[in-house]
Tab-separated table of N, CA, C and O in Angstrom:
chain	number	residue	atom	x	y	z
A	1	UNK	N	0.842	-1.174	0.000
A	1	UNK	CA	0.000	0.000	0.000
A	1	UNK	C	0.890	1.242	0.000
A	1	UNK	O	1.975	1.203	0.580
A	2	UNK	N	0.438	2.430	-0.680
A	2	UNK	CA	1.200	3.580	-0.565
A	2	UNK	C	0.951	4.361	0.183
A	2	UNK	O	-0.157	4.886	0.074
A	3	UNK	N	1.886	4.817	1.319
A	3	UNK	CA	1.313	5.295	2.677
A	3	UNK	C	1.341	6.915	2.974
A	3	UNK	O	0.792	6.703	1.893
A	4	UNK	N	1.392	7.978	3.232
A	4	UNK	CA	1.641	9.297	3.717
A	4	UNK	C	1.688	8.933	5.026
A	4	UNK	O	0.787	8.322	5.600
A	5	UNK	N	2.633	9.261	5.480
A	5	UNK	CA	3.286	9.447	7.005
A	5	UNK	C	3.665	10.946	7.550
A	5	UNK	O	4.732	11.403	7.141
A	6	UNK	N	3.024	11.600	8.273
A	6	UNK	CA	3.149	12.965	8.731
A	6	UNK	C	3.060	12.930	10.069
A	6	UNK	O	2.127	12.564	10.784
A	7	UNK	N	4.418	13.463	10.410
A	7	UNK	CA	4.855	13.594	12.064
A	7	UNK	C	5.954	14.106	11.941
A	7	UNK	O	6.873	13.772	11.193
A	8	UNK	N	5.879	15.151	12.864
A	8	UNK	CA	6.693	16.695	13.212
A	8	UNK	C	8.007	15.924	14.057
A	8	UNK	O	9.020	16.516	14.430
A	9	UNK	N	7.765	14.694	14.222
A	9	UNK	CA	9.116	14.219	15.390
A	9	UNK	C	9.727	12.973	14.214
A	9	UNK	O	9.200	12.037	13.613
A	10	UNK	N	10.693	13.378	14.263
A	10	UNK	CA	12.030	12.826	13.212
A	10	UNK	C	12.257	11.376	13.663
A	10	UNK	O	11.896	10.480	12.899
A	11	UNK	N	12.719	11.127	14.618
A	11	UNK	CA	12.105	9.447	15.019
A	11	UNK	C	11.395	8.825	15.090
A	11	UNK	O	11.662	7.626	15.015
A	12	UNK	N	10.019	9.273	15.282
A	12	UNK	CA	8.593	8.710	15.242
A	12	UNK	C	8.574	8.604	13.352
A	12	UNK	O	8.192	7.511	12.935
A	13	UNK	N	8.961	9.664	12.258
A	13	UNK	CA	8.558	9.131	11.428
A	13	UNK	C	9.827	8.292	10.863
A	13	UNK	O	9.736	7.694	9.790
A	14	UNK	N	10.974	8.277	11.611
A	14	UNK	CA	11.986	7.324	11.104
A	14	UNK	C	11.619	6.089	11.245
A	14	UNK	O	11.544	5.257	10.342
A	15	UNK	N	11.360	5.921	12.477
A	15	UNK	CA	10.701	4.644	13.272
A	15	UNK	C	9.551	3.851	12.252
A	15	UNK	O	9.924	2.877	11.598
A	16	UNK	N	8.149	4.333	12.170
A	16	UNK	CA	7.400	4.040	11.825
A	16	UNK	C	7.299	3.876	10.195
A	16	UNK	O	6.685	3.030	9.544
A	17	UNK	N	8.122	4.989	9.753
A	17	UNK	CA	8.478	3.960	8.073
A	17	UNK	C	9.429	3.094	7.652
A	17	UNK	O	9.360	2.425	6.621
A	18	UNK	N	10.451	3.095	8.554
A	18	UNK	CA	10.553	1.564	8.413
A	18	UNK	C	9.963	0.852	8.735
A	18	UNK	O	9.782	0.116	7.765
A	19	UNK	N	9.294	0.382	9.796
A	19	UNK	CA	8.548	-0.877	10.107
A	19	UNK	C	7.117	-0.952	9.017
A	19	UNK	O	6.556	-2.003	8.708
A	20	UNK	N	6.707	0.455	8.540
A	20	UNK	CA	5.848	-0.043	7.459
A	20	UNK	C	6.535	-0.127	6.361
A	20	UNK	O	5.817	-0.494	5.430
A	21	UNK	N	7.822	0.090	6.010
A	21	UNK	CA	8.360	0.023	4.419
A	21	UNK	C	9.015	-2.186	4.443
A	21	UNK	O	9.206	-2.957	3.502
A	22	UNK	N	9.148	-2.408	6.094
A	22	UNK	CA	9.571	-3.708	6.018
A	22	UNK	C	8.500	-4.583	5.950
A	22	UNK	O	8.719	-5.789	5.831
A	23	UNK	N	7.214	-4.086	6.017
A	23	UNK	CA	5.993	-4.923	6.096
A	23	UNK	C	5.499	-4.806	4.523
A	23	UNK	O	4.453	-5.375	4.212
A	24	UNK	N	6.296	-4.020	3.466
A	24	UNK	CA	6.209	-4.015	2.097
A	24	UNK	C	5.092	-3.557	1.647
A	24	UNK	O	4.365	-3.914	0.720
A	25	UNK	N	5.019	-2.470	2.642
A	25	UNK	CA	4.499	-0.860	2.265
A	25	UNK	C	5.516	0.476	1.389
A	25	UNK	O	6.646	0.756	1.791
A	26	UNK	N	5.060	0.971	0.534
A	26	UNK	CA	5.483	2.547	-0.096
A	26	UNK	C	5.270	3.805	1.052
A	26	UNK	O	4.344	4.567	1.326
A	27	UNK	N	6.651	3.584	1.560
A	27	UNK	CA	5.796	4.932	2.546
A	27	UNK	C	6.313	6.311	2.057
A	27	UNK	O	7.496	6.406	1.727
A	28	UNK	N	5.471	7.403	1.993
A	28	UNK	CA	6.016	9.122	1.771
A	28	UNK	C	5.978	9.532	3.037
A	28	UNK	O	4.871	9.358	3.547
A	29	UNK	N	7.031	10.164	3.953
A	29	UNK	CA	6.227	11.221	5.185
A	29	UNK	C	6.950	12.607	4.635
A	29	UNK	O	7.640	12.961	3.678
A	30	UNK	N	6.430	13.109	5.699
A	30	UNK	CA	5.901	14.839	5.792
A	30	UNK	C	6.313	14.859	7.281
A	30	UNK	O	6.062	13.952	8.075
A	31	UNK	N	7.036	16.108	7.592
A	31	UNK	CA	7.173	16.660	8.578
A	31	UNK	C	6.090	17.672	9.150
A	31	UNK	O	6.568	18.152	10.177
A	32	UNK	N	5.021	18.112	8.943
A	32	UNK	CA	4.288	18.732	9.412
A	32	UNK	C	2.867	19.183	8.387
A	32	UNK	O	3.168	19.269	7.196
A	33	UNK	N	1.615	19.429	8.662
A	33	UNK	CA	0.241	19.101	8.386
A	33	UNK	C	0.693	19.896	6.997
A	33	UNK	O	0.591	19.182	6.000
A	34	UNK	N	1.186	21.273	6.749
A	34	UNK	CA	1.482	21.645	5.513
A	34	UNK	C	2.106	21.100	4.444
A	34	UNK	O	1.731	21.304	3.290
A	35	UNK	N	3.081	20.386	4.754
A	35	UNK	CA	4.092	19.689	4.446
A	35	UNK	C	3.216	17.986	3.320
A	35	UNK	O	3.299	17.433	2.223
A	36	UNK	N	2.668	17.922	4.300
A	36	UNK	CA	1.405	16.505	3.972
A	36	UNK	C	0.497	17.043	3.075
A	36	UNK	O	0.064	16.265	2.224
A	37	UNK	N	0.187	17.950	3.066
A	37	UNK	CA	-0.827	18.317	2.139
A	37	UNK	C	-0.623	18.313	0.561
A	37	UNK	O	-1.234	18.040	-0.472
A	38	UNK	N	0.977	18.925	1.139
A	38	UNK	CA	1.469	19.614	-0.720
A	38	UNK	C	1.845	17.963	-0.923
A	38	UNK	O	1.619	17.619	-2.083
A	39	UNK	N	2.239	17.131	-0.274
A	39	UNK	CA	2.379	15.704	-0.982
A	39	UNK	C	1.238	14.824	-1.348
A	39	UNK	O	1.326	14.037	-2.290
A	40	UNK	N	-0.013	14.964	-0.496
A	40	UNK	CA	-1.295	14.735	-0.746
A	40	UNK	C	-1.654	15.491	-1.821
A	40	UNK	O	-2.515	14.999	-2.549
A	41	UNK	N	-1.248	16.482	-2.088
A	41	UNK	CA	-1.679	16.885	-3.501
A	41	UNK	C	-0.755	16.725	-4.592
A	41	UNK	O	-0.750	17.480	-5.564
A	42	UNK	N	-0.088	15.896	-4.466
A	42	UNK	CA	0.637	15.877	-5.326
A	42	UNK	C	0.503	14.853	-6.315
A	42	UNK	O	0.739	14.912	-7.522
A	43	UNK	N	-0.094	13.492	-5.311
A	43	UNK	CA	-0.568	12.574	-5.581
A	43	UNK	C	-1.294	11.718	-4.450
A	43	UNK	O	-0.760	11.095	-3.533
A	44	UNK	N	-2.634	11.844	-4.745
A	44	UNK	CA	-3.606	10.878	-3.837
A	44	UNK	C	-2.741	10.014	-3.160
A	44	UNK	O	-1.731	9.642	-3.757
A	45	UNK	N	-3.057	9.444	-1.477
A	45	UNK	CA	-2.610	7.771	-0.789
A	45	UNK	C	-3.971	7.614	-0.392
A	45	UNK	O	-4.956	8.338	-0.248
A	46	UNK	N	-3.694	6.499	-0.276
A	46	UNK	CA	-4.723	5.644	0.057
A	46	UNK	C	-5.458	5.273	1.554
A	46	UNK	O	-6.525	4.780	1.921
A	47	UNK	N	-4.018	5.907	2.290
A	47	UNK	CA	-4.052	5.795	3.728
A	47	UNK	C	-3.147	6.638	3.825
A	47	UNK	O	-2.161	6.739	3.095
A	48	UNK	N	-3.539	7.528	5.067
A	48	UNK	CA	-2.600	8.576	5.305
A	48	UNK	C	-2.379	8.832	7.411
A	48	UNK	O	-3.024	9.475	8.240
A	49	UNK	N	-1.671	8.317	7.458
A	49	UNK	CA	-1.372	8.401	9.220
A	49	UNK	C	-0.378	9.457	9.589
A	49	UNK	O	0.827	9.406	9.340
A	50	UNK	N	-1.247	10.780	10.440
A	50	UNK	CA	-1.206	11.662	11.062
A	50	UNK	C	-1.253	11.563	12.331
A	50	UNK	O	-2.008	10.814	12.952
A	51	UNK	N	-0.119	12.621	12.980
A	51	UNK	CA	0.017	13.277	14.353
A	51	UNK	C	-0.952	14.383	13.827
A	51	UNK	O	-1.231	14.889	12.740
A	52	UNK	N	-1.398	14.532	15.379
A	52	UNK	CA	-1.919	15.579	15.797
A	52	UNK	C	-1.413	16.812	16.339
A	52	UNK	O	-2.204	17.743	16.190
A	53	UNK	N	-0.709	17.003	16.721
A	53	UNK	CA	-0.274	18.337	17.193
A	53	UNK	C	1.623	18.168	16.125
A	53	UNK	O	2.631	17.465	16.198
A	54	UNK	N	1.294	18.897	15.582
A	54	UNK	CA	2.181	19.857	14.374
A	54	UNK	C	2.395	20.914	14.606
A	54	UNK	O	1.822	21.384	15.589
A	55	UNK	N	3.360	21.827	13.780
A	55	UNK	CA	3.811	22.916	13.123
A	55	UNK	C	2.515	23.268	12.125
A	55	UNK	O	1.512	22.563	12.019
A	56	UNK	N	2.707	24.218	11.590
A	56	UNK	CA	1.927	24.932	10.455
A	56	UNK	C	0.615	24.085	10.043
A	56	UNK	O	-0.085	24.452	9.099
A	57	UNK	N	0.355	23.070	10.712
A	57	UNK	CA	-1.153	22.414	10.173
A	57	UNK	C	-1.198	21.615	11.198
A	57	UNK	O	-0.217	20.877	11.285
A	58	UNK	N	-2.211	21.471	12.228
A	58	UNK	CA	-2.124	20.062	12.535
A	58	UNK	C	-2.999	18.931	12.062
A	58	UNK	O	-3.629	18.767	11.017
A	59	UNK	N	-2.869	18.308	12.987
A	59	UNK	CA	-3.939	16.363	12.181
A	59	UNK	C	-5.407	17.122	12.209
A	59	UNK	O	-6.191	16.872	11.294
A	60	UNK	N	-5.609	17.616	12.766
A	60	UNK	CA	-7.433	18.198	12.638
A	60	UNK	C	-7.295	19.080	11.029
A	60	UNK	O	-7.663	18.590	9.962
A	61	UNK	N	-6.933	19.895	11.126
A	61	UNK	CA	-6.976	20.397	9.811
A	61	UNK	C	-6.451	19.690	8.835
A	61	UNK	O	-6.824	20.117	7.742
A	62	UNK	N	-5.643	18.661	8.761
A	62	UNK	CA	-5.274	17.751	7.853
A	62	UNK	C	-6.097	16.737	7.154
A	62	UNK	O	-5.912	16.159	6.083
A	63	UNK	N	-7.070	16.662	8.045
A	63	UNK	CA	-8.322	15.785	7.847
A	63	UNK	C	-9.118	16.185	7.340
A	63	UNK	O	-9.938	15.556	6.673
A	64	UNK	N	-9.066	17.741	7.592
A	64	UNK	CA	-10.646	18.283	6.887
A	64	UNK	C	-10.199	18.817	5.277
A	64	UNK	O	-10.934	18.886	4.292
A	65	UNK	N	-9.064	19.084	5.362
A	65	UNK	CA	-8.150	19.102	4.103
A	65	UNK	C	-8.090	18.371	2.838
A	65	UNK	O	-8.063	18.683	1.648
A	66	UNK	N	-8.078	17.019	3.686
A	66	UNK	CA	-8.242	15.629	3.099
A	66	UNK	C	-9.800	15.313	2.673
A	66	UNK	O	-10.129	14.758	1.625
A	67	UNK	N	-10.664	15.767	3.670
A	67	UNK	CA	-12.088	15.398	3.158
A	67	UNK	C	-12.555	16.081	2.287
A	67	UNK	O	-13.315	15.592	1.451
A	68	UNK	N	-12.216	17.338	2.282
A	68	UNK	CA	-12.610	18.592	1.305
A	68	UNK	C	-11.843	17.806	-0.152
A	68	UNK	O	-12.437	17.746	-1.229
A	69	UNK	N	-10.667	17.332	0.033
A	69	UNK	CA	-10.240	17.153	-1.635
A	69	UNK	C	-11.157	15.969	-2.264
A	69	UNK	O	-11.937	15.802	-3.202
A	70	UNK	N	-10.771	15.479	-1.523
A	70	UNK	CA	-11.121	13.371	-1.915
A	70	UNK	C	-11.991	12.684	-0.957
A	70	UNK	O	-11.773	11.475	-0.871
A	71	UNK	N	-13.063	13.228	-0.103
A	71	UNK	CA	-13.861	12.464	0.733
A	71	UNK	C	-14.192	11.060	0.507
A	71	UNK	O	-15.161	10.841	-0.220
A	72	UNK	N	-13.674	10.253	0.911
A	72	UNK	CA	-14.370	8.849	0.964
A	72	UNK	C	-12.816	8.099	0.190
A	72	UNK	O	-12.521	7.131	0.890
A	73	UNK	N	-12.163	8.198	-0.559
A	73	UNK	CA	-11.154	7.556	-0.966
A	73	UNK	C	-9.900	7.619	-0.467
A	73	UNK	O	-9.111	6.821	-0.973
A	74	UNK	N	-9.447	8.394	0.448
A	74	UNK	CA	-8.665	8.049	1.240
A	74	UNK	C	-8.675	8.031	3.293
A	74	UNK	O	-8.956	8.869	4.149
A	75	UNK	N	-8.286	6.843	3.310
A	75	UNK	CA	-8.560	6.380	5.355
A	75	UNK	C	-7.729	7.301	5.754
A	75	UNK	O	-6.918	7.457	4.841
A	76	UNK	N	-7.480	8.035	6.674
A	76	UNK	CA	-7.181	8.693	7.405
A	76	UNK	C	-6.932	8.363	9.114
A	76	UNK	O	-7.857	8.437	9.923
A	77	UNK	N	-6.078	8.138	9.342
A	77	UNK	CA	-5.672	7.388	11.061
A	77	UNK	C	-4.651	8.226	11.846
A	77	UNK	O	-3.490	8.374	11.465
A	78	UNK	N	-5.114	8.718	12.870
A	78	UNK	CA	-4.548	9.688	13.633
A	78	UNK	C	-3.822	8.764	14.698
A	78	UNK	O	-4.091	7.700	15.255
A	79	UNK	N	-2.868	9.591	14.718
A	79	UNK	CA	-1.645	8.733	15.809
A	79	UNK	C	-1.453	9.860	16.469
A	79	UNK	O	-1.431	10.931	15.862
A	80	UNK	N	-1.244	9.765	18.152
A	80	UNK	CA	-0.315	10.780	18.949
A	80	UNK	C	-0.277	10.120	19.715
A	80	UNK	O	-1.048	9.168	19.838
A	81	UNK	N	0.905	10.497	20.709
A	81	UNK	CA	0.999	10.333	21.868
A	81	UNK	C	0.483	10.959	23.094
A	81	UNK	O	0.854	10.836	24.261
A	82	UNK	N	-0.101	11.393	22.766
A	82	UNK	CA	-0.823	12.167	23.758
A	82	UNK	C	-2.463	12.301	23.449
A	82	UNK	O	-2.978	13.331	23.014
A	83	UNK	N	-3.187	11.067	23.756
A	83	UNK	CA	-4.535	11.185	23.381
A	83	UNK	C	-5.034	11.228	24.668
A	83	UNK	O	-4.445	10.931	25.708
A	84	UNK	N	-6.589	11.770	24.460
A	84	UNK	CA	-7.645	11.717	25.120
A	84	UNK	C	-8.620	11.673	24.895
A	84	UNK	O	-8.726	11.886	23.687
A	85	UNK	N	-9.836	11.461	25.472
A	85	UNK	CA	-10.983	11.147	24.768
A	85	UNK	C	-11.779	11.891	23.832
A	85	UNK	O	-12.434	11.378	22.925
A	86	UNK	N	-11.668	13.609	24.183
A	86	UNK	CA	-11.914	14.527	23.329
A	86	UNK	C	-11.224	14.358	21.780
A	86	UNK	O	-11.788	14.045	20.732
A	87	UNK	N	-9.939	14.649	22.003
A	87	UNK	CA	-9.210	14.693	20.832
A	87	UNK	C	-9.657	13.405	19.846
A	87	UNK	O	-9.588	13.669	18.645
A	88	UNK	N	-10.070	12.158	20.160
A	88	UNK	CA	-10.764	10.755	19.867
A	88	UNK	C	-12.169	11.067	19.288
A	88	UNK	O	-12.479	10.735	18.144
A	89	UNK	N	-12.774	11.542	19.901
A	89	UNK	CA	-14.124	11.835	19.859
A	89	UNK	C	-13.896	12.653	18.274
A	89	UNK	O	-14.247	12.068	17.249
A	90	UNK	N	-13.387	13.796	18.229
A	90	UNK	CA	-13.073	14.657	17.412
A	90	UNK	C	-12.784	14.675	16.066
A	90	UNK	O	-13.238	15.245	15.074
A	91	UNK	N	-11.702	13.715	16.363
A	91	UNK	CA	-10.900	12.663	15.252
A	91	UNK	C	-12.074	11.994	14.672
A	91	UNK	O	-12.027	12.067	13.444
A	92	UNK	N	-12.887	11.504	15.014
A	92	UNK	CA	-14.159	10.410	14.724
A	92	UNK	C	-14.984	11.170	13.835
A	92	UNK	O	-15.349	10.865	12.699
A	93	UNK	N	-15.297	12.480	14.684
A	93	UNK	CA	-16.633	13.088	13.968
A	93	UNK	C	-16.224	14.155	12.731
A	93	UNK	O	-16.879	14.703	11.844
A	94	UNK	N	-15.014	14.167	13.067
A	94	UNK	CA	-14.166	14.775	11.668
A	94	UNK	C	-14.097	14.101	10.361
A	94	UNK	O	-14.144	14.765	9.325
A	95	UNK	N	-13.964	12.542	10.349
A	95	UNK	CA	-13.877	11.843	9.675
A	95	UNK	C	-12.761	10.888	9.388
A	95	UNK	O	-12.514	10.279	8.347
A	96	UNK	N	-12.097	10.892	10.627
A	96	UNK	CA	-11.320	9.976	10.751
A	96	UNK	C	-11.467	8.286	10.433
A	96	UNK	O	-12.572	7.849	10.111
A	97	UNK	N	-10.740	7.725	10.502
A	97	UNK	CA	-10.593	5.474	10.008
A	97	UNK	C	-10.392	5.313	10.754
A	97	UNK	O	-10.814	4.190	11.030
A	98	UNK	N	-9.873	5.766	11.585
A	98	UNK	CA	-9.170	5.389	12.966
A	98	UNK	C	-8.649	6.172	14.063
A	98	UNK	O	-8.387	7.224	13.479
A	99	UNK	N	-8.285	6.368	15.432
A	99	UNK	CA	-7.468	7.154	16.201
A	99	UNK	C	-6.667	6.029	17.105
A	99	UNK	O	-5.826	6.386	17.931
């Protein structure tokens, strides 16, 4: 699968594309919600896993970003480390695949 990976922390997205590029995934990341976008527009993924708290965009606006272009064709799965039930809730009714 061809993945978008966007996270503002340089190990989290070091980390996490390898273990999806060894599971024989295509991964692209992005350092921050702006950053993801101009690669989301550059060319559609299919799945796109976002942090939430960013630089210049975060995962909430990344989502609505995402729904506004291509609603329904690409999943969208929010990752942080720092969740709570709001931010969950949010993620959901935004239009999130997952949190």
């Amino acid at each position: 699968m061809d993945i978008l990976l966007i996270d503002d922390e340089p190990a989290v997205r070091k980390s996490l594309s390898l273990f999806l590029t060894e599971l024989g995934h295509t991964v692209t990341t992005a350092s921050d919600g702006r950053e993801g976008i101009e690669a989301y527009d550059s060319r559609p993924f299919p799945l796109v896993l976002t942090d939430i708290t960013m630089p210049r965009m975060d995962g909430f606006e990344l989502l609505r970003q995402i729904r506004k272009r291509r609603s329904g064709m690409t999943d969208v799965v929010i990752i942080t480390g720092r969740g709570d039930v709001q931010s969950a809730v949010t993620a959901l009714r935004e239009g999130a695949y997952d949190y």
